[in-house]
Amino acid sequence: MKKTVFYTVFAFLFFNQIAISQVVEDPEIKKMITEIKAENLEATVRKLVSFGTRHTLSDTKSKTRGIGAAQQWVKSEFDKYALESNGRLTAAIDYFTVKADGKRINKDSQLGNVMATLKGTDPNDNRVLIISGHLDSRVSDVMNVKSDAPGANDDASGVAAVMELAKVMSKRAFPATIIFVAVVGEEQGLIGARHLAETAKAANWNIVAMLNNDMIGNSLSSGTNVRDNTQIRVFSETIPFLETEEEAKMRKATSRDNDSPSRLLARYIKTVTEQYVDQLTVKLVYRNDRFLRGGDHTPFSQNGFTAVRFCEMNENFDHQHQDLRTENGIKYGDLVEFMDFDYLRKNTCSNLATLANLAWSPKAPENVGIEVKNLSNSSALSWNAPEEKVQYGYQILMRETASSHWEKTFFVKDTKVEIPYSKDNYFFAIQTVDALGHASLPVFPVPIR
Ligand SMILES: [Zn+2]
């Protein structure tokens, strides 16, 4: 009899302690998603194209043509959004000088990233989120500063997403800081992004996620003629660029080859996108970027930050880096007429769901560990509340070792849990979560011996 009572109580405690997570939706995020309009994105892309060329080394004096006019216009738009932000959004052009390199920079030049910073409302929260697109464009010859280089998709699409999000999100208050940036010099060697990443590193910014958007508005592939506006690729590095010997040892000991911080961010993007954005799925690509080409997330990865690249599912090489011309009946050039603005809208919403969830999320759990001192057919995990503060709860993410994405999510209030699934057969990660479902980035556990 006594024994029965004991088991009943134990079972009660056990089931009370762990619950399968329910999907919680934040109505404010849903509302913001409805505020992202394809026609606004199209108007922005058309305006950016109207500057003729946005080549990094093009005219900086003209009010209507060249990179300088484009920078001033983006800055003036950011300034307009700032008026409606209760003083929390501030815009600036971060000018810097780049030396001639005999390659893609033919003379010492002044470049400038156009930035809008939405200051976090919590003075004790130093987290920074960065979203970028590149303002500059090019044609066939990367040094051609004169010819029209519309760059509608590459990368007015990314800049339009950044601007639309600055407009919608600056009407809200987030504890963490969000930086919306249109960088320059991408086509000349990721120069603007590198400048920003190095600035951030030197100033010790706590960047928890950097989202690079480069070509997110074309849905028709060249060559294969596949039309697909229901998938977006998110590229994430496999082994972190700055992995130390100690970290490499730990990675091998825990078989963590597929769980770099950037990949954990990529999975986070997949989860929130497929929760909030209709008719869009995230294709996780297990590489930092595509063959032969780079992107603005890379200088951030190289400086030790967690960074990913969003890029359309299918690329059209007739419309990238091409002189405007018609040849054998094929129209070449990165023109507005080839874009799919509803696809661009959905991809912008994917970024929105990511930024809003992260910026409203509690901080990530600390000292996350998994017990490995005993042989057992369960998994015991423990961690500390961020900054020792009581939290609403935590999610334990679980997947089989051969699976690409999380398969099961448990919710607990406590800072430890024992799950009746073998630690040998699954990967886990823990995230802090609030009552509206905003979750921190997950933390991969280290073994506790
Ligand atoms: Zn690009």
PDB file of C-alpha atoms in Angstrom, residues 45 48-49 52-54 134-139 148-158 319 321 324 333-336 339:
ATOM      1  CA  VAL A  45      13.011  48.582 -54.835  1.00  0.00           C
ATOM      2  CA  LEU A  48      16.557  52.264 -55.311  1.00  0.00           C
ATOM      3  CA  VAL A  49      16.717  51.239 -58.972  1.00  0.00           C
ATOM      4  CA  GLY A  52      20.746  54.333 -62.051  1.00  0.00           C
ATOM      5  CA  THR A  53      23.766  52.705 -60.488  1.00  0.00           C
ATOM      6  CA  ARG A  54      24.584  52.131 -56.823  1.00  0.00           C
ATOM      7  CA  HIS A 134      23.718  45.616 -49.324  1.00  0.00           C
ATOM      8  CA  LEU A 135      23.017  48.918 -51.004  1.00  0.00           C
ATOM      9  CA  ASP A 136      25.656  48.641 -53.711  1.00  0.00           C
ATOM     10  CA  SER A 137      25.101  47.073 -57.141  1.00  0.00           C
ATOM     11  CA  ARG A 138      27.185  46.052 -60.138  1.00  0.00           C
ATOM     12  CA  VAL A 139      27.123  44.903 -63.761  1.00  0.00           C
ATOM     13  CA  ASP A 148      23.174  51.380 -65.235  1.00  0.00           C
ATOM     14  CA  ALA A 149      23.303  48.696 -62.543  1.00  0.00           C
ATOM     15  CA  PRO A 150      19.716  48.426 -61.301  1.00  0.00           C
ATOM     16  CA  GLY A 151      20.448  45.748 -58.684  1.00  0.00           C
ATOM     17  CA  ALA A 152      16.722  45.244 -58.148  1.00  0.00           C
ATOM     18  CA  ASN A 153      17.118  41.829 -56.609  1.00  0.00           C
ATOM     19  CA  ASP A 154      20.841  42.062 -55.764  1.00  0.00           C
ATOM     20  CA  ASP A 155      20.371  43.606 -53.398  1.00  0.00           C
ATOM     21  CA  ALA A 156      17.615  46.214 -53.383  1.00  0.00           C
ATOM     22  CA  SER A 157      15.474  43.266 -52.231  1.00  0.00           C
ATOM     23  CA  GLY A 158      17.530  42.907 -49.041  1.00  0.00           C
ATOM     24  CA  HIS A 319      19.670  38.660 -63.889  1.00  0.00           C
ATOM     25  CA  HIS A 321      25.802  41.028 -62.194  1.00  0.00           C
ATOM     26  CA  LEU A 324      21.648  45.333 -69.473  1.00  0.00           C
ATOM     27  CA  GLY A 333      20.028  42.418 -66.207  1.00  0.00           C
ATOM     28  CA  ASP A 334      18.843  42.730 -62.615  1.00  0.00           C
ATOM     29  CA  LEU A 335      15.548  44.474 -63.406  1.00  0.00           C
ATOM     30  CA  VAL A 336      12.376  45.056 -61.391  1.00  0.00           C
ATOM     31  CA  MET A 339      11.051  40.147 -59.332  1.00  0.00           C
TER      32      MET A 339
END
